[in-house]
Amino acid sequence: MKKTGKILISVLITVLLAGCWNSKDIQNLAYVTTLGIDYEDGKFKSYAQVLNFSNVAKAEGIEIGKPIPVWVGTGEGKTLTESMTTLYSTSQMRVFWGHMKSVILSENVMKHGLLEIYDMLNRYREIRYNIWIYGTGEPMSDVLTQKSILNLSPLETIMDSPLQTYSERSFILPEYGFKTIAQIKEPSGLAMIPRLEIDRTSWFEDVDKRPMFRINGAYFFQDREYRGHLSEDDLKGTRWIQRKLVRSPMNIPHTGRPVATLILVRPHLYIKPVIENNKARYNIRVSLNAYIDELATDTPPKKMEEMASEAIKNEIKVSFKKGLEKKADVFMLDEKLYRKHPKKWHQFHRNSPFILDEDSIKSIEVRVAIDSSGKYKQRVE
């Protein structure tokens, strides 16, 4: 009798133990790596990029350079949730969103509004916060089927691994989606979304052209409104406000034949708002270190530093002017006023949501210090 009781208790305890009742075999899941979102005729259209990780993983027996297939599923609906759930009806297996690395937004959906999109993405438990966000004017099907160099997977492109390229050439800083939404919701915030393009002319495989991603400028939102796109050339001056800038090249002088190419690193930016005649103006001070990457003409170091300072001043002025044309505060000057003089900020914004004009910058001071001339001495060999 005692033995029977012990057996029954053991069975009951076993039944109450937690188990993997709802577990799925990992090979039977469709792993979404990128989500593309478009908006047409009053409906959202979702594009889910799915990769076979057995082809992507770096393991023995995988042939480098062998084309890796990319699957793209589509769905449509009046809401983003509906468009994504219609995709499930044809997916053949459960779709898993926990490995998603980037979101691509069309120009149409950005004009429609970002907050509705991010509300859904942020609520769903599987989707992480640290997802890269981009805008594009390219066809979504072209973007999501784009391969990397050597036919590597999209995981090895700028779209999913942007910091590799940014560390070598720092122009447009990649952004996580949660940071973009945080900036949009700031009272004085400006949100910038990098523009992802496909360059179809720069790379070849043997004699055949091979398209590759590039980031060319950015889309801007001011006061939660879409303000349009500025190119990389338009935004050259904004790189000097990026504290995460790793290295960025510059020809000096900024007009005519270059005498040298400098690599500029470690920018330090200071913006001071001042109130003059019941108007906000700004003093901008930038300091950078540099080293000589190429020297075409013998030029004294002091002269090169002066030319670099003048070139940076010119880029800041051009980018600020281009931003004014779009009513976008590309240097986030308004935020400095909000932090330093909140009462004045509210007073100035009662009459107009955008208070910057061509006279808003009072002064620009730039200091460049050349630390190294590389392996050569500071002269032309």
Coordinates of C-alpha atoms in Angstrom, one line a residue:
M1 CA 0.0 0.0 0.0
K2 CA 2.8 2.3 0.9
K3 CA 4.6 1.5 -2.3
T4 CA 1.4 2.3 -4.4
G5 CA 1.0 5.6 -2.6
K6 CA 4.6 6.6 -3.4
I7 CA 4.1 5.7 -7.0
L8 CA 1.0 7.8 -7.2
I9 CA 2.7 10.8 -5.6
S10 CA 5.6 10.5 -8.0
V11 CA 3.2 10.4 -11.0
L12 CA 1.4 13.5 -9.7
I13 CA 4.7 15.4 -9.2
T14 CA 5.8 14.5 -12.7
V15 CA 2.6 15.8 -14.2
L16 CA 3.0 19.1 -12.4
L17 CA 6.6 19.7 -13.6
A18 CA 7.1 22.4 -16.2
G19 CA 7.7 21.0 -19.7
C20 CA 8.3 22.1 -23.3
W21 CA 4.8 21.5 -24.4
N22 CA 4.8 24.4 -26.9
S23 CA 8.4 24.0 -28.1
K24 CA 9.2 24.1 -31.8
D25 CA 12.1 22.6 -33.6
I26 CA 14.4 25.4 -34.7
Q27 CA 14.6 24.1 -38.2
N28 CA 10.9 24.4 -38.6
L29 CA 10.7 28.2 -38.0
A30 CA 10.9 30.9 -40.6
Y31 CA 13.4 33.5 -39.2
V32 CA 12.6 37.1 -40.3
T33 CA 15.8 39.2 -40.6
T34 CA 14.4 42.4 -42.1
L35 CA 11.0 43.9 -42.4
G36 CA 10.1 46.2 -45.2
I37 CA 7.0 48.5 -44.9
D38 CA 5.2 50.3 -47.7
Y39 CA 1.9 52.2 -47.8
E40 CA -0.2 52.3 -51.0
D41 CA -3.9 53.1 -51.6
G42 CA -4.7 53.4 -47.9
K43 CA -3.2 50.0 -47.1
F44 CA 0.0 48.9 -45.4
K45 CA 2.2 46.3 -47.3
S46 CA 4.7 44.3 -45.4
Y47 CA 7.7 42.5 -46.8
A48 CA 9.4 39.9 -44.6
Q49 CA 12.9 38.8 -45.6
V50 CA 13.5 35.2 -44.4
L51 CA 17.0 33.5 -44.5
N52 CA 18.0 29.9 -44.1
F53 CA 20.5 30.1 -41.3
S54 CA 22.0 26.8 -42.3
N55 CA 23.3 28.6 -45.4
V56 CA 24.3 31.7 -43.5
A57 CA 26.2 30.3 -40.6
K58 CA 30.0 30.2 -40.8
A59 CA 30.7 26.5 -40.6
E60 CA 32.9 23.9 -42.3
G61 CA 31.7 22.8 -45.6
I62 CA 30.0 26.1 -46.5
E63 CA 31.3 27.4 -49.9
I64 CA 32.2 31.1 -49.8
G65 CA 30.9 32.9 -52.8
K66 CA 28.1 30.5 -53.5
P67 CA 24.8 32.5 -53.9
I68 CA 22.6 32.3 -50.9
P69 CA 18.8 32.3 -51.6
V70 CA 16.7 35.0 -50.0
W71 CA 13.0 34.5 -49.4
V72 CA 10.6 37.4 -49.2
G73 CA 7.0 37.1 -48.0
T74 CA 4.4 39.8 -48.5
G75 CA 1.2 40.8 -46.7
E76 CA -1.4 43.6 -47.0
G77 CA -3.9 45.2 -44.7
K78 CA -5.5 48.4 -43.4
T79 CA -3.2 48.2 -40.4
L80 CA 0.4 47.1 -40.0
T81 CA -0.7 44.2 -37.8
E82 CA -3.2 43.0 -40.4
S83 CA -0.6 43.2 -43.2
M84 CA 1.8 41.1 -41.1
T85 CA -0.8 38.5 -40.1
T86 CA -2.0 37.9 -43.7
L87 CA 1.6 36.9 -44.4
Y88 CA 1.1 34.0 -41.9
S89 CA -1.6 32.4 -44.2
T90 CA 1.0 31.5 -46.8
S91 CA 4.2 31.1 -44.7
Q92 CA 3.8 27.3 -44.4
M93 CA 5.6 27.4 -41.0
R94 CA 5.7 29.5 -37.9
V95 CA 7.3 33.0 -38.5
F96 CA 9.7 34.0 -35.8
W97 CA 10.6 37.7 -35.4
G98 CA 13.2 37.5 -32.6
H99 CA 16.2 37.7 -35.0
M100 CA 15.0 40.7 -36.9
K101 CA 17.8 43.2 -37.4
S102 CA 16.5 46.1 -39.5
V103 CA 13.3 47.8 -40.7
I104 CA 13.1 49.5 -44.1
L105 CA 10.5 52.2 -44.6
S106 CA 9.3 53.5 -48.0
E107 CA 8.9 57.2 -48.6
N108 CA 5.1 56.7 -48.8
V109 CA 4.9 55.2 -45.3
M110 CA 7.2 57.8 -43.8
K111 CA 4.9 60.5 -45.2
H112 CA 1.9 58.6 -43.7
G113 CA 3.6 58.7 -40.2
L114 CA 6.1 56.7 -38.1
L115 CA 4.4 56.5 -34.7
E116 CA 1.7 54.1 -35.8
I117 CA 4.3 51.8 -37.2
Y118 CA 6.5 51.8 -34.2
D119 CA 3.6 51.3 -31.8
M120 CA 2.9 47.9 -33.3
L121 CA 6.6 46.9 -33.6
N122 CA 7.3 48.0 -30.0
R123 CA 4.3 46.2 -28.6
Y124 CA 5.1 42.8 -30.1
R125 CA 7.1 40.8 -27.6
E126 CA 9.4 39.0 -30.0
I127 CA 10.7 42.1 -31.7
R128 CA 13.8 43.7 -30.0
Y129 CA 14.4 47.4 -29.4
N130 CA 17.8 47.6 -31.0
I131 CA 16.8 47.3 -34.7
W132 CA 18.4 49.5 -37.4
I133 CA 16.0 51.7 -39.2
Y134 CA 16.3 53.1 -42.8
G135 CA 14.2 54.9 -45.4
T136 CA 14.4 54.2 -49.1
G137 CA 13.1 55.3 -52.4
E138 CA 14.1 51.9 -54.0
P139 CA 11.6 49.2 -54.8
M140 CA 11.2 47.1 -51.6
S141 CA 11.6 43.8 -53.5
D142 CA 15.0 45.0 -54.8
V143 CA 16.2 46.1 -51.4
L144 CA 15.2 42.8 -49.6
T145 CA 16.8 40.5 -52.2
Q146 CA 20.1 42.4 -52.3
K147 CA 23.2 40.3 -51.7
S148 CA 26.5 41.4 -50.2
I149 CA 30.0 41.3 -51.8
L150 CA 31.2 37.8 -52.6
N151 CA 27.5 36.7 -52.7
L152 CA 27.4 36.8 -48.9
S153 CA 24.0 37.0 -47.2
P154 CA 22.2 40.3 -46.5
L155 CA 23.4 40.0 -42.9
E156 CA 26.8 41.0 -44.2
T157 CA 25.6 44.2 -45.9
I158 CA 25.3 47.9 -44.7
M159 CA 21.6 47.1 -44.1
D160 CA 22.2 44.7 -41.2
S161 CA 25.9 45.5 -40.3
P162 CA 26.3 49.3 -40.9
L163 CA 29.0 50.0 -38.3
Q164 CA 31.6 48.1 -40.3
T165 CA 31.4 50.7 -43.1
Y166 CA 30.9 53.6 -40.7
S167 CA 34.1 52.8 -38.9
E168 CA 36.1 53.3 -42.1
R169 CA 34.1 56.2 -43.6
S170 CA 32.0 58.2 -41.1
F171 CA 29.4 60.3 -42.8
I172 CA 25.8 59.4 -41.9
L173 CA 25.4 57.8 -38.5
P174 CA 23.3 54.6 -38.5
E175 CA 20.3 54.8 -36.1
Y176 CA 18.4 52.3 -34.0
G177 CA 14.6 52.6 -34.3
F178 CA 14.1 53.3 -30.6
K179 CA 16.4 56.3 -30.7
T180 CA 14.6 57.7 -33.7
I181 CA 11.2 57.5 -32.0
A182 CA 12.7 59.1 -28.8
Q183 CA 14.0 62.0 -30.9
I184 CA 10.6 62.5 -32.6
K185 CA 8.8 62.7 -29.3
E186 CA 11.2 65.3 -27.8
P187 CA 9.6 68.8 -27.7
S188 CA 12.5 70.2 -29.6
G189 CA 13.6 67.0 -31.3
L190 CA 14.7 66.3 -34.8
A191 CA 14.7 62.7 -36.1
M192 CA 17.0 61.6 -38.9
I193 CA 16.6 58.3 -40.7
P194 CA 19.5 57.2 -43.0
R195 CA 18.5 56.7 -46.7
L196 CA 19.4 53.3 -48.1
E197 CA 20.1 53.2 -51.8
I198 CA 21.4 50.6 -54.3
D199 CA 24.5 51.6 -56.2
R200 CA 24.4 49.7 -59.5
T201 CA 27.6 51.1 -61.1
S202 CA 30.6 50.8 -58.6
W203 CA 31.2 47.1 -58.3
F204 CA 31.8 44.2 -60.8
E205 CA 32.0 40.5 -60.6
D206 CA 34.3 39.7 -63.5
V207 CA 32.7 41.9 -66.2
D208 CA 29.2 41.9 -64.8
K209 CA 27.9 44.8 -62.7
R210 CA 26.9 43.9 -59.2
P211 CA 24.7 46.3 -57.2
M212 CA 25.7 47.2 -53.7
F213 CA 24.0 49.1 -50.8
R214 CA 25.1 52.6 -49.9
I215 CA 23.8 55.2 -47.5
N216 CA 23.2 58.5 -49.3
G217 CA 21.9 61.1 -47.0
A218 CA 18.9 60.9 -44.7
Y219 CA 15.2 61.7 -44.3
F220 CA 14.2 64.2 -41.7
F221 CA 11.2 64.6 -39.3
Q222 CA 10.7 67.9 -37.5
D223 CA 7.8 68.4 -35.0
R224 CA 6.7 64.8 -35.9
E225 CA 6.2 65.9 -39.6
Y226 CA 8.0 64.4 -42.6
R227 CA 10.4 67.1 -44.0
G228 CA 12.0 65.3 -46.9
H229 CA 15.4 64.0 -47.9
L230 CA 18.9 65.6 -48.0
S231 CA 21.8 64.0 -49.8
E232 CA 25.2 63.1 -48.4
D233 CA 26.7 66.2 -50.1
D234 CA 24.0 68.4 -48.4
L235 CA 24.8 66.9 -45.0
K236 CA 28.6 66.9 -45.0
G237 CA 28.6 69.5 -42.3
T238 CA 26.5 67.4 -39.9
R239 CA 29.2 64.8 -39.5
W240 CA 31.1 67.1 -37.2
I241 CA 28.4 67.0 -34.6
Q242 CA 28.5 63.2 -34.4
R243 CA 30.4 62.3 -31.2
K244 CA 30.6 58.7 -32.4
L245 CA 32.5 59.7 -35.6
V246 CA 35.4 57.4 -36.1
R247 CA 37.2 58.7 -39.2
S248 CA 36.1 61.0 -42.0
P249 CA 38.2 62.3 -45.0
M250 CA 38.4 65.8 -46.2
N251 CA 40.3 67.5 -49.2
I252 CA 41.9 70.8 -48.5
P253 CA 41.3 73.4 -49.6
H254 CA 37.6 72.9 -50.1
T255 CA 37.7 74.5 -53.6
G256 CA 40.1 74.1 -56.4
R257 CA 42.9 71.5 -56.6
P258 CA 43.5 69.7 -53.3
V259 CA 47.0 70.1 -51.7
A260 CA 46.3 67.3 -49.2
T261 CA 43.7 64.9 -47.9
L262 CA 43.2 64.8 -44.1
I263 CA 41.5 62.2 -42.0
L264 CA 39.6 63.9 -39.2
V265 CA 38.8 62.1 -35.9
R266 CA 37.3 62.7 -32.5
P267 CA 35.1 65.8 -33.0
H268 CA 34.2 67.8 -29.9
L269 CA 31.2 70.1 -30.4
Y270 CA 30.0 72.9 -28.2
I271 CA 26.8 74.9 -29.0
K272 CA 25.9 77.9 -26.9
P273 CA 22.5 79.6 -27.4
V274 CA 22.3 83.3 -26.7
I275 CA 19.3 85.6 -26.6
E276 CA 19.7 88.9 -28.6
N277 CA 16.8 91.3 -29.2
N278 CA 14.3 88.7 -28.2
K279 CA 15.7 86.2 -30.6
A280 CA 17.7 83.0 -30.2
R281 CA 21.2 82.9 -31.9
Y282 CA 23.9 80.3 -31.6
N283 CA 27.7 80.2 -31.2
I284 CA 29.1 76.9 -32.5
R285 CA 32.6 75.7 -31.6
V286 CA 34.1 72.5 -33.0
S287 CA 37.5 71.0 -32.3
L288 CA 39.0 68.0 -34.2
N289 CA 42.2 66.0 -34.4
A290 CA 43.5 65.0 -37.8
Y291 CA 46.3 63.2 -39.6
I292 CA 47.6 63.5 -43.1
D293 CA 46.5 60.7 -45.4
E294 CA 47.8 62.1 -48.7
L295 CA 50.1 65.1 -49.4
A296 CA 50.1 66.4 -52.9
T297 CA 51.9 69.8 -52.4
D298 CA 54.4 70.8 -49.7
T299 CA 52.3 72.8 -47.3
P300 CA 53.1 74.0 -43.7
P301 CA 51.1 72.2 -41.1
K302 CA 49.7 75.4 -39.7
K303 CA 48.4 76.4 -43.2
M304 CA 46.7 73.0 -43.6
E305 CA 45.0 73.3 -40.2
E306 CA 43.7 76.7 -41.3
M307 CA 42.4 75.3 -44.6
A308 CA 40.7 72.4 -42.9
S309 CA 39.0 74.8 -40.4
E310 CA 37.8 76.9 -43.2
A311 CA 36.5 73.9 -45.1
I312 CA 34.6 72.6 -42.1
K313 CA 33.0 76.1 -41.5
N314 CA 31.9 76.1 -45.1
E315 CA 30.3 72.6 -44.8
I316 CA 28.5 73.6 -41.6
K317 CA 27.1 76.7 -43.3
V318 CA 26.0 74.7 -46.4
S319 CA 24.3 72.0 -44.4
F320 CA 22.5 74.5 -42.2
K321 CA 21.2 76.3 -45.2
K322 CA 20.0 73.1 -46.9
G323 CA 18.2 72.2 -43.7
L324 CA 16.5 75.6 -43.6
E325 CA 15.1 74.8 -47.1
K326 CA 13.4 71.7 -45.7
K327 CA 12.5 73.4 -42.3
A328 CA 14.7 70.9 -40.6
D329 CA 17.1 71.7 -37.7
V330 CA 19.9 69.5 -38.9
F331 CA 22.3 70.6 -36.1
M332 CA 19.6 70.3 -33.4
L333 CA 20.2 73.9 -32.3
D334 CA 16.6 74.2 -31.0
E335 CA 17.3 71.4 -28.5
K336 CA 20.2 73.4 -27.0
L337 CA 17.8 76.3 -26.5
Y338 CA 15.2 74.1 -24.9
R339 CA 17.8 72.7 -22.4
K340 CA 19.4 76.0 -21.6
H341 CA 16.4 78.5 -21.7
P342 CA 13.2 76.5 -21.6
K343 CA 11.0 79.5 -20.8
K344 CA 12.3 81.4 -23.8
W345 CA 11.9 78.3 -25.9
H346 CA 8.2 78.1 -25.1
Q347 CA 7.9 81.9 -25.7
F348 CA 9.5 81.8 -29.1
H349 CA 7.5 78.7 -30.2
R350 CA 4.1 80.1 -29.4
N351 CA 3.9 81.9 -32.8
S352 CA 5.9 79.4 -34.9
P353 CA 6.9 75.7 -34.6
F354 CA 10.1 76.5 -36.5
I355 CA 12.1 79.5 -35.4
L356 CA 15.4 79.2 -37.2
D357 CA 16.5 81.4 -40.1
E358 CA 19.7 82.4 -41.9
D359 CA 20.7 84.7 -39.1
S360 CA 20.4 82.1 -36.4
I361 CA 24.1 81.2 -36.3
K362 CA 26.0 84.0 -34.7
S363 CA 29.5 82.5 -35.0
I364 CA 31.4 79.3 -36.0
E365 CA 34.7 78.6 -34.5
V366 CA 36.7 75.5 -35.7
R367 CA 40.0 74.2 -34.4
V368 CA 41.9 71.4 -36.2
A369 CA 45.1 69.9 -34.9
I370 CA 47.2 67.7 -37.1
D371 CA 48.7 65.0 -34.9
S372 CA 50.5 62.8 -37.4
S373 CA 51.8 62.7 -41.0
G374 CA 51.7 59.0 -41.2
K375 CA 54.8 56.8 -42.1
Y376 CA 56.3 59.7 -44.1
K377 CA 57.6 62.9 -42.8
Q378 CA 55.4 65.9 -43.5
R379 CA 56.7 66.5 -47.0
V380 CA 56.2 65.2 -50.5
E381 CA 58.6 62.5 -51.4

